[in-house]
Each structure stands twice: as structure tokens, then as C-alpha cells.
Short mmCIF file of C-alpha atoms and ligand atoms in Angstrom, two decimals:
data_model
loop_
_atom_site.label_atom_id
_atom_site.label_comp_id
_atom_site.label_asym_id
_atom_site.label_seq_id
_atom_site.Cartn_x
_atom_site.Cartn_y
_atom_site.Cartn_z
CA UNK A 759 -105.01 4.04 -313.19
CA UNK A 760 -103.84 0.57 -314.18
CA UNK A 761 -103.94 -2.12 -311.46
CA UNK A 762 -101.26 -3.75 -309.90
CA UNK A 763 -100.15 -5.50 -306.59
CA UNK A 764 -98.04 -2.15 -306.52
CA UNK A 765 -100.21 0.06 -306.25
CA UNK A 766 -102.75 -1.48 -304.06
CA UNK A 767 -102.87 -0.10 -300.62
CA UNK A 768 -105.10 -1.51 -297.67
CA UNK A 769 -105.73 0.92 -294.58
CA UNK A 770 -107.39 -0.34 -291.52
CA UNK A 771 -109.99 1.63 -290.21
CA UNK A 772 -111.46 -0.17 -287.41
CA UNK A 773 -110.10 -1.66 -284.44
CA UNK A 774 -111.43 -5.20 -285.46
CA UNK A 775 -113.25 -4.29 -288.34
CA UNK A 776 -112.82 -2.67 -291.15
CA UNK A 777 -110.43 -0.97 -294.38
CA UNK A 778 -110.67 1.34 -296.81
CA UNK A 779 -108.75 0.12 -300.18
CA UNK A 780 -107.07 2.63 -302.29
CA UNK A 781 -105.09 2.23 -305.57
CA UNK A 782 -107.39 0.27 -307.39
CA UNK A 783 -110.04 0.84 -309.95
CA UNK A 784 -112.86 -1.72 -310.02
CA UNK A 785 -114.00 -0.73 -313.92
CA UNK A 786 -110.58 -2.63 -314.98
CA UNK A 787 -109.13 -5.71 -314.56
CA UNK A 788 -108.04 -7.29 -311.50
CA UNK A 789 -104.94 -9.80 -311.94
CA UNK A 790 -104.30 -12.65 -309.60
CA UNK A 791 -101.75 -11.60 -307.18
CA UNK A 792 -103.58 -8.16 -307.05
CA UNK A 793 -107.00 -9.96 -306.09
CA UNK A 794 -105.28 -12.18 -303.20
CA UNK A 795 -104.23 -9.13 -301.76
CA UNK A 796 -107.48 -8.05 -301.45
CA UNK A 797 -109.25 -11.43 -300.85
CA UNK A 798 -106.62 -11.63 -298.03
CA UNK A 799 -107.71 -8.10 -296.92
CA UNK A 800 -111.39 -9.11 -297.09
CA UNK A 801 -111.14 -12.24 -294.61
CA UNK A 802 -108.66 -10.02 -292.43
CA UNK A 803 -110.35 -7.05 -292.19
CA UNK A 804 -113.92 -8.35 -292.67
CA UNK A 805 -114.98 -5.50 -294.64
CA UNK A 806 -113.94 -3.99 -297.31
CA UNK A 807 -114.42 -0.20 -299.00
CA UNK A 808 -113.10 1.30 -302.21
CA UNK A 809 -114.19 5.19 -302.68
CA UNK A 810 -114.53 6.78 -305.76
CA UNK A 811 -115.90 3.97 -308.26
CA UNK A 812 -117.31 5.23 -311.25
CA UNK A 813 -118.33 1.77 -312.33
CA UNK A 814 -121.73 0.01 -314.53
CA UNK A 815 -123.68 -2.54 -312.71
CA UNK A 816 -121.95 -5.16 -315.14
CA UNK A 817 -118.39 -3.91 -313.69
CA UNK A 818 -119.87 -4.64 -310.18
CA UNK A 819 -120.69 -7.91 -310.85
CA UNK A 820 -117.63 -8.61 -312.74
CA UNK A 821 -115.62 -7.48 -310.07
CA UNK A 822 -117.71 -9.78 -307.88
CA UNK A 823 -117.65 -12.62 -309.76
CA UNK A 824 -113.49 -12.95 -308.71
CA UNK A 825 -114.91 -14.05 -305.17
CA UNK A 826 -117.16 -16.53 -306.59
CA UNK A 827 -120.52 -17.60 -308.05
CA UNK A 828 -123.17 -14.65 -307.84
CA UNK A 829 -126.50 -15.74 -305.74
CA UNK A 830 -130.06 -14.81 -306.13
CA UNK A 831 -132.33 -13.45 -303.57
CA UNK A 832 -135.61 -15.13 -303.41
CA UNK A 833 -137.97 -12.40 -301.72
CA UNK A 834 -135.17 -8.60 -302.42
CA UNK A 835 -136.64 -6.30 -305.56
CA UNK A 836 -134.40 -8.13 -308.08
CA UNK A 837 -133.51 -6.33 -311.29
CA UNK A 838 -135.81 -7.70 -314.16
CA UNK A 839 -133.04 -7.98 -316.33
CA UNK A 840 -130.02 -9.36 -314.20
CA UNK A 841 -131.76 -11.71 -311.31
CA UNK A 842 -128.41 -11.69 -309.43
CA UNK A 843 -128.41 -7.63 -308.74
CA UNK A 844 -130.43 -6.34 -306.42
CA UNK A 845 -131.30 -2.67 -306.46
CA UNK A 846 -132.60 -0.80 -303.30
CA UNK A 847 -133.93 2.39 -304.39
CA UNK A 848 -136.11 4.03 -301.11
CA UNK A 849 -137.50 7.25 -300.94
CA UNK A 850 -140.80 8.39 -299.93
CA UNK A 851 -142.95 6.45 -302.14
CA UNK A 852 -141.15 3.42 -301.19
CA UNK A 853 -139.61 3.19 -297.62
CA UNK A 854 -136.73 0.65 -296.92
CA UNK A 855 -137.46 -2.58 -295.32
CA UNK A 856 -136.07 -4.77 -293.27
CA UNK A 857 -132.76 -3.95 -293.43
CA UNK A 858 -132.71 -2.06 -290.03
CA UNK A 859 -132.02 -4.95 -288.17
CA UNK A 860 -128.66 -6.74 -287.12
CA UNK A 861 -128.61 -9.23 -289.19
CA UNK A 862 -126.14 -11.64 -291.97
CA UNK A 863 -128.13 -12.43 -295.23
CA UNK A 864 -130.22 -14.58 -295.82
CA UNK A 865 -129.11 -17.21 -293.01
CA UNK A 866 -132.71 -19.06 -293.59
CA UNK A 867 -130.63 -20.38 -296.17
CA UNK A 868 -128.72 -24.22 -295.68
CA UNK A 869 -126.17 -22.29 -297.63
CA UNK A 870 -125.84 -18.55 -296.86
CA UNK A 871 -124.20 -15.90 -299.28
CA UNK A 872 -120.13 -16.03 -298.37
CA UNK A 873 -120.46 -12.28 -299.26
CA UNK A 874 -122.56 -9.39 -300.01
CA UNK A 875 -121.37 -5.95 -302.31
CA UNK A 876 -122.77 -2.74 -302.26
CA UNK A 877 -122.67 0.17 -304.87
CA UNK A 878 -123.26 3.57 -303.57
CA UNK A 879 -125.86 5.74 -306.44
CA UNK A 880 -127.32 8.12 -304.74
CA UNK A 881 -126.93 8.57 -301.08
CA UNK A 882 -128.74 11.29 -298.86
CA UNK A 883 -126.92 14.10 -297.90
CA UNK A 884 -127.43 12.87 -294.24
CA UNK A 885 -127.75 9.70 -292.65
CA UNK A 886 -127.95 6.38 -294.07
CA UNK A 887 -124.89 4.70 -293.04
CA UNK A 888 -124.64 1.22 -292.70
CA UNK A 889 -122.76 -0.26 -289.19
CA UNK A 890 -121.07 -3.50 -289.15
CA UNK A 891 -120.10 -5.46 -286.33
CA UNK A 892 -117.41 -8.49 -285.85
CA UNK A 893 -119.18 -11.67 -285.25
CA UNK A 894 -115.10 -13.28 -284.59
CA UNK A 895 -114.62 -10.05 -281.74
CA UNK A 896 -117.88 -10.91 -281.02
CA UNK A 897 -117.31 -14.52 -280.01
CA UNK A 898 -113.89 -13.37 -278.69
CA UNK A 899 -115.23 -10.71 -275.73
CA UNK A 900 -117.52 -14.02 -274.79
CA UNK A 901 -116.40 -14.63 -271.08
CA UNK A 902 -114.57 -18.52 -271.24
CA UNK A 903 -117.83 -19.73 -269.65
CA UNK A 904 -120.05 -18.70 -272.12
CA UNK A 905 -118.00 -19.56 -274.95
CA UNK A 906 -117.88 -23.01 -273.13
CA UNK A 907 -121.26 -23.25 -272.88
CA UNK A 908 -122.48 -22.45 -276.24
CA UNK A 909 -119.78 -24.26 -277.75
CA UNK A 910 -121.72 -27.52 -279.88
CA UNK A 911 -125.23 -25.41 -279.90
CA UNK A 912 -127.14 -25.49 -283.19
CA UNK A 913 -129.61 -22.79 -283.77
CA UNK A 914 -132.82 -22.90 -286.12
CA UNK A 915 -133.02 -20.12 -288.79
CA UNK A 916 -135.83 -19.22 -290.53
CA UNK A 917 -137.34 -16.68 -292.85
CA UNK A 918 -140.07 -14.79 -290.54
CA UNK A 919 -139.47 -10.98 -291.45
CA UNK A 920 -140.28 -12.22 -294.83
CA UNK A 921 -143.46 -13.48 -294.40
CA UNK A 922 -144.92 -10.24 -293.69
CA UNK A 923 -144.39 -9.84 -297.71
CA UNK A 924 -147.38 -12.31 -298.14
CA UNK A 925 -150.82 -11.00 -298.35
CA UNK A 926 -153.70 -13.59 -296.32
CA UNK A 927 -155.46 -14.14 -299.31
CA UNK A 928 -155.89 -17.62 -300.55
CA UNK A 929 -153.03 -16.70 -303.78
CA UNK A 930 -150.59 -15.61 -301.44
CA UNK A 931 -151.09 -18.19 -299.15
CA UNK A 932 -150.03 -20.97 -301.79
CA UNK A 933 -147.36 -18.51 -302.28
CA UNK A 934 -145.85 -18.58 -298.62
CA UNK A 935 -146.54 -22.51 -298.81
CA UNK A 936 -144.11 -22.43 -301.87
CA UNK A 937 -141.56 -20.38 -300.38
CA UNK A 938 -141.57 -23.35 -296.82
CA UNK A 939 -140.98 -25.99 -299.10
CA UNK A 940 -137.98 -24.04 -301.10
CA UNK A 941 -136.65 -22.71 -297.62
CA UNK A 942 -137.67 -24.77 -295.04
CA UNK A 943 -136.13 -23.86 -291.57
CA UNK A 944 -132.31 -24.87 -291.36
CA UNK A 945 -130.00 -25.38 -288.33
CA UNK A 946 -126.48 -24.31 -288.14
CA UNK A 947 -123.99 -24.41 -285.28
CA UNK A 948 -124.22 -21.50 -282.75
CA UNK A 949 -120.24 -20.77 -282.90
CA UNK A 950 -119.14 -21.21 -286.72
CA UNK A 951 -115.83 -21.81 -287.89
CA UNK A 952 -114.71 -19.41 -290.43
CA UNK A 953 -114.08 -21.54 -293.83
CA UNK A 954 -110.67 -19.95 -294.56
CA UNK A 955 -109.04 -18.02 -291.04
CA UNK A 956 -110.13 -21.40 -289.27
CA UNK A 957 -111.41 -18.99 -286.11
CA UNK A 958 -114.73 -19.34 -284.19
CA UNK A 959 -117.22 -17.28 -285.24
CA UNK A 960 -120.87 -16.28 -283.13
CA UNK A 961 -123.16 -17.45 -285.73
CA UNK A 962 -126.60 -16.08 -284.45
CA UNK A 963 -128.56 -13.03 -285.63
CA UNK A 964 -131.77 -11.52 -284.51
CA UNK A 965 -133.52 -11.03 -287.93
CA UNK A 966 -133.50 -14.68 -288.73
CA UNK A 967 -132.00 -17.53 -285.45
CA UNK A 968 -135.62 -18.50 -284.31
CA UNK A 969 -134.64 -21.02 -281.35
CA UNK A 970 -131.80 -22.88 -280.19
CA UNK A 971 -132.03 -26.84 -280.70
CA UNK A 972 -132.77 -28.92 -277.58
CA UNK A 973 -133.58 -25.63 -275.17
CA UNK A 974 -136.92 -25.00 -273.66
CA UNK A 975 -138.71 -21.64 -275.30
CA UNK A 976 -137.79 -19.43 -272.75
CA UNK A 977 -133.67 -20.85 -272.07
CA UNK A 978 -133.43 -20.07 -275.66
CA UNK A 979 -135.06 -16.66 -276.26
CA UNK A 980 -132.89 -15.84 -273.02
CA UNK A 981 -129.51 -17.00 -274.91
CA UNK A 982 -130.38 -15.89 -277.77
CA UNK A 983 -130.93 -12.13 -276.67
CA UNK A 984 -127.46 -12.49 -274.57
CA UNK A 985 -125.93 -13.46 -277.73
CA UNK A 986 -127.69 -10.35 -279.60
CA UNK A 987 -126.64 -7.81 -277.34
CA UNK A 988 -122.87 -9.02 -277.55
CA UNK A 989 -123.39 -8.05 -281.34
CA UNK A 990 -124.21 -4.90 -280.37
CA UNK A 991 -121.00 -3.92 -278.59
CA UNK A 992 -119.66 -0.80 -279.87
CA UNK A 993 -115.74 -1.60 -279.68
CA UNK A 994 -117.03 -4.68 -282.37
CA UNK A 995 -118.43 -2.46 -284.68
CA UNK A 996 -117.66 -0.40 -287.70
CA UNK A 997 -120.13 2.47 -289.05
CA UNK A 998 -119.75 3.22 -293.27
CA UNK A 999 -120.46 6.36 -293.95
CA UNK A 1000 -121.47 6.15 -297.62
CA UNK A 1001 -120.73 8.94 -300.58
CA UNK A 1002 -121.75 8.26 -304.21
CA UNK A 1003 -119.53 5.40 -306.25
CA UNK A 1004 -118.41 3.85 -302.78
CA UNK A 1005 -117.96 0.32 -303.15
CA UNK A 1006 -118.37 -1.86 -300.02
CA UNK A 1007 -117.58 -5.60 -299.67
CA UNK A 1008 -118.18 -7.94 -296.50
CA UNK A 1009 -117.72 -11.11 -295.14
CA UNK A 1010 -121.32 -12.34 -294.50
CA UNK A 1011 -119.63 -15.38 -292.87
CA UNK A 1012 -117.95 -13.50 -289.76
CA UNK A 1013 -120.26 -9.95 -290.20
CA UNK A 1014 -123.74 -8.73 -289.24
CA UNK A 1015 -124.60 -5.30 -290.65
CA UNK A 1016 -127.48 -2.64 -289.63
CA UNK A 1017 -128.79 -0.33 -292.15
CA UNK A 1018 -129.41 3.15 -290.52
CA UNK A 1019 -132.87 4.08 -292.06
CA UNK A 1020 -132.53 7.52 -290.31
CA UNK A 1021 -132.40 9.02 -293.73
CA UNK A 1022 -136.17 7.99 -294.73
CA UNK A 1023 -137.60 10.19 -296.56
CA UNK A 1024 -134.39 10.96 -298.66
CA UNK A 1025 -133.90 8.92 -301.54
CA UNK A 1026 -131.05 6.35 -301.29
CA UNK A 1027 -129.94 3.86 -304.42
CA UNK A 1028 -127.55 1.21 -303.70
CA UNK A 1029 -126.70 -1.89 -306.43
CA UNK A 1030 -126.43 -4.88 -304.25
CA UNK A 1031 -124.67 -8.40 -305.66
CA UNK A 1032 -124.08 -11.48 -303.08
CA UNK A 1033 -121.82 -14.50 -303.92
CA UNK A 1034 -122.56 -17.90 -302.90
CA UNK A 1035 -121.28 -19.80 -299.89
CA UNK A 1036 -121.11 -23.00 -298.82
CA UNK A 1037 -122.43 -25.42 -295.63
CA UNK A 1038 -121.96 -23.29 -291.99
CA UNK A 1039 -118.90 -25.14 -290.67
CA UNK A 1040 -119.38 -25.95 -286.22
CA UNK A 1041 -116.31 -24.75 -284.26
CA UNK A 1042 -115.29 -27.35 -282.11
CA UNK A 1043 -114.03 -26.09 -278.70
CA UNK A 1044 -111.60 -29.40 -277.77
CA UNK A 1045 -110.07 -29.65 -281.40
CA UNK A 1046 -110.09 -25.86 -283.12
CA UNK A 1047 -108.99 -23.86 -280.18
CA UNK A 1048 -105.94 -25.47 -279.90
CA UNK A 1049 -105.07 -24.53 -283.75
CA UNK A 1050 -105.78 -20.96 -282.85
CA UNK A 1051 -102.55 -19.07 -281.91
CA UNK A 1052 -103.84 -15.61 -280.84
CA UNK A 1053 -107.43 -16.34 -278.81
CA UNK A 1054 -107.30 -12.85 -276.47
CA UNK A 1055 -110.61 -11.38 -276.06
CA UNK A 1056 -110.87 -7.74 -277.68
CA UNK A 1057 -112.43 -5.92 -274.60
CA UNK A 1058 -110.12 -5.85 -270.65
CA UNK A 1059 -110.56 -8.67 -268.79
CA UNK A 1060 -113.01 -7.64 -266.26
CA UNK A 1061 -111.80 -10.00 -263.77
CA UNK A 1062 -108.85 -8.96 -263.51
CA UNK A 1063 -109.90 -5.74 -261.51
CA UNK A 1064 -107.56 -2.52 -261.43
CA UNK A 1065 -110.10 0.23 -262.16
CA UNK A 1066 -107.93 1.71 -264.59
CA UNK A 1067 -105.99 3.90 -263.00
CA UNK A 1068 -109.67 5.24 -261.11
CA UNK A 1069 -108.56 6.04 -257.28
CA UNK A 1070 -110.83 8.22 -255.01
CA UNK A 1071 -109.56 11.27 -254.64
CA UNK A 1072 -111.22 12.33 -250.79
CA UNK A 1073 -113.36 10.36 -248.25
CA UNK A 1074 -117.02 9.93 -248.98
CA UNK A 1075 -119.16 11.93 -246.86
CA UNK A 1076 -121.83 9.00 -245.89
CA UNK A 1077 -118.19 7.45 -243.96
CA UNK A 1078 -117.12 10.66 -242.46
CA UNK A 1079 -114.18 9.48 -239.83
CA UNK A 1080 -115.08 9.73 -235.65
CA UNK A 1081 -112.44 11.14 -233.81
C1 SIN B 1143 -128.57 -4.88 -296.57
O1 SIN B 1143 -129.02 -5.20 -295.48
O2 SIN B 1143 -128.10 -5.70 -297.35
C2 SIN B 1143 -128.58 -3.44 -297.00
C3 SIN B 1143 -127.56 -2.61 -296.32
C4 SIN B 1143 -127.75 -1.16 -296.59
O3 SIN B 1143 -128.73 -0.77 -297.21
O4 SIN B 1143 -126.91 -0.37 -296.13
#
């Protein structure tokens, strides 16, 4: 199959999240109109899967390399070889970890990954999926309030689940140290504004937003578990079901992601690339709204209260009527 803006063919899949892309193989080259179509896709749609991939690592990270510079994980079992790929290979001998959490990547970071690509090797025969959710429908099914509320709120990030990687002996202690001065805690805005669609995005995640600047301990972790449980909606969310050379791309500025480790002990092998991004934009309420055209929130607006058609159908019994 050559590749061409012809044959290219996006297909939604989920409601706000989610297409599958067909007509296109990654092991050859991309031109430029065919690669907007899909770096349009990829911001639309927010993530991004291409079945039946026979491709190398090397054609991964080509491929990857249209979207921008490749990043390197500091604390993810690197390849020796290529620092930039990541390989998660878990089976029995070595369970997953830490990836069965809502989170973005690597958010500790002043500069988090715009993207992050995964490579299906071997994938149990059940389980292991991977679920995404729609930090923009997210923000969206926010009641007005809320959104008000939150809107100029900075959050601190930081990289605790990693510091259970770091033994308590003295070594490992200068080690950690190391690791605070490379990636001290960072702050970015609680509602982001997405670099290239301009919309607000909820920017918080539980694996790594540690407190929100200028609350009191317990106002924040009260927010801040609000917030997580909007992620958690189903009608955001999108759940990959992975099969061997499955490709999936998404938007790690707009998307948090949950890896189902329901599969453990089964072995699972996925090559993982991320591509560099650049400072977490604020949304401002008073001055980016008003460029935003289409603002309606992805769930009914429960105020506005018609039951759905619900009626009851005969009198209760607790009211029965006196004659
Ligand atoms: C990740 O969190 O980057 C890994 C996702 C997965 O293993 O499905």
C-alpha cells in the first residue's frame, strides 16, 4: 500500500474521543498533506489508532518523529540502545507499574510530552486494554460554576509514585536528591489551553497534581478529588482494546489514560516513544471563551429538568388516595 491523502480514511469511534485510521502504512513514508490529515485527526479526535502495523522500532520512531522531537523518560525501563523508546515488557517475573492510574505523562515535568505512541508486540489474549478519557469533555460537563471557579487555579505537580523506585539506603538517597534538583515540583494552570484547538482543557491528574496553589490542605485535596472523579466519567472516555501491531497515538495535552493491569500474569510488550511539548498554556475564562464558538457541555443539562421522557405510570402506595 502506498500512502496518499487518498487513501487515508479517519473513523470516529468515540463520542468525544477517539478514531481508528485506516489506509495507511506506518513502515513507509508519510508526505505532507497526508500527515496534516492525520495531525488534524490527532488534535480532533484526541487519539489516534492504526491496526495492523507490521513495523521495526526505528519505523515507530520515524513515524513519530513527523509530530516532533522524541523525549526521554527519566525513571521508564529505557532501551539501552535507543534512550528515547521505552519498552514495557510485564509478565510474571516483572509486574507492570504504575501505569494503572489516571494519569498524562510525566506532568512533574515544566514541559510535559505533547504526545505519547504505543506499539502493540505481544498482547494477552484477555485484558489489558488501555482507557482514555477527554480532559476538553472533561472541562466541558464542568457545571458554569465550577468552571468559574477553577478558572486562574495553578496546581503543583510532582513526581511521588516515582519515588517509591528509590531504595532508603544512603546511594539511593543521593539518587532521589538528584532526581529533586533535575525535577523539582512545577505548577501549571488548573484549566489549560490546548496549544493548537485554542479550547480549555482540565489540566489535573491524580498520579502526579499534589496541591492546588494558595488552598489550605484539605480545600485542595477536596478539589482536587472533584476534579478526578469528573475524569472518570464514562461518556468522556474511550477503552483500546489492543491486538498485536496496533499502533496508538494520543494527545497527552487534552488526554489522561489508565492502563488495565487485569491481564497480570500474562505477558504484555508494548514499544512506547513520547514527543516533546512545550510550556502548559492557562485558559483564561474573560478572554478565551469568547474565541470559542461551540462551548456546550457533552452530558444533559441537569438543570434543565424533564426526566427524560420518565412519567409514573400508577399512584404510589405510601399516598394511597382517601375517599
Ligand atoms: C502508559 O501509561 O504509558 C502505558 C499505557 C499502557 O500500558 O497501556
Amino acid at each position: 500500500m502506498d500512502n496518499s491523502s487518498h487513501s487515508i480514511k479517519i473513523i470516529q469511534k468515540g463520542m468525544h474521543i477517539g478514531a481508528q485510521v485506516e489506509g495507511i502504512d506506518l513502515s513507509k513514508n508519510i508526505d505532507q498533506s497526508t500527515f496534516k490529515i492525520i495531525e488534524d485527526a490527532f488534535v480532533e479526535h484526541e487519539v489516534l489508532f492504526f491496526r495492523n502495523q507490521q513495523i521495526t522500532s526505528d519505523h515507530q520512531i520515524k513515524f513519530a518523529e513527523n509530530f516532533g522531537e522524541l523525549s526521554i523518560h527519566p525513571f521508564s525501563p529505557n532501551s539501552e540502545k535507543i534512550p528515547e523508546l521505552i519498552i514495557f515488557d510485564n509478565n510474571e517475573d516483572n509486574p507492570p507499574f504504575g501505569t494503572d492510574c489516571w494519569h498524562s505523562d510525566e506532568t512533574f515535568r515544566d514541559t510535559p510530552p505533547m504526545a505519547t505512541m504505543l506499539h502493540g508486540l505481544i498482547i494477552p489474549e484477555i485484558g489489558g486494554d488501555t482507557v482514555f478519557t477527554s480532559m476538553t469533555a472533561s472541562y466541558e460537563g464542568l457545571s458554569d460554576k465550577m468552571k468559574h471557579f477553577i478558572s486562574g487555579l495553578e496546581c503543583i505537580h510532582d513526581f511521588k509514585p516515582f519515588r517509591a523506585l528509590f531504595g532508603n539506603d544512603e546511594k539511593s538517597k543521593i539518587e532521589l536528591r538528584y532526581f529533586e534538583d533535575l525535577y523539582p515540583p512545577v505548577s501549571h494552570p488548573v484549566v489549560s489551553k490546548h496549544p493548537i484547538s485554542g479550547k480549555p482543557v482540565l489540566f489535573v491528574n491524580p498520579q502526579f497534581s499534589v496541591r492546588i496553589k494558595g488552598m489550605a490542605e484539605s480545600e485542595s485535596r477536596t478539589l482536587l478529588n472533584q476534579l478526578f472523579e469528573q475524569a472518570k466519567i464514562p461518556e468522556f472516555q474511550f477503552r483500546h482494546q489492543w491486538a498485536v501491531d496496533t499502533v496508538v497515538i494520543w494527545d497527552n495535552r487534552s488526554v489522561q489514560h489508565y492502563a488495565v493491569h487485569d491481564y497480570f500474569p500474562a505477558r504484555r510488550k508494548l514499544n512506547r516513544v513520547t514527543i516533546k511539548g512545550e510550556k502548559v498554556l492557562p485558559f483564561s475564562e474573560t478572554n478565551d471563551l469568547r474565541l470559542i464558538k461551540d462551548n456546550k457541555s457533552p452530558l444533559p443539562d441537569q438543570s434543565k429538568v424533564s426526566h427524560g421522557g420518565h412519567i409514573p405510570k400508577r399512584p404510589l402506595a405510601r399516598n394511597p388516595v382517601k375517599s
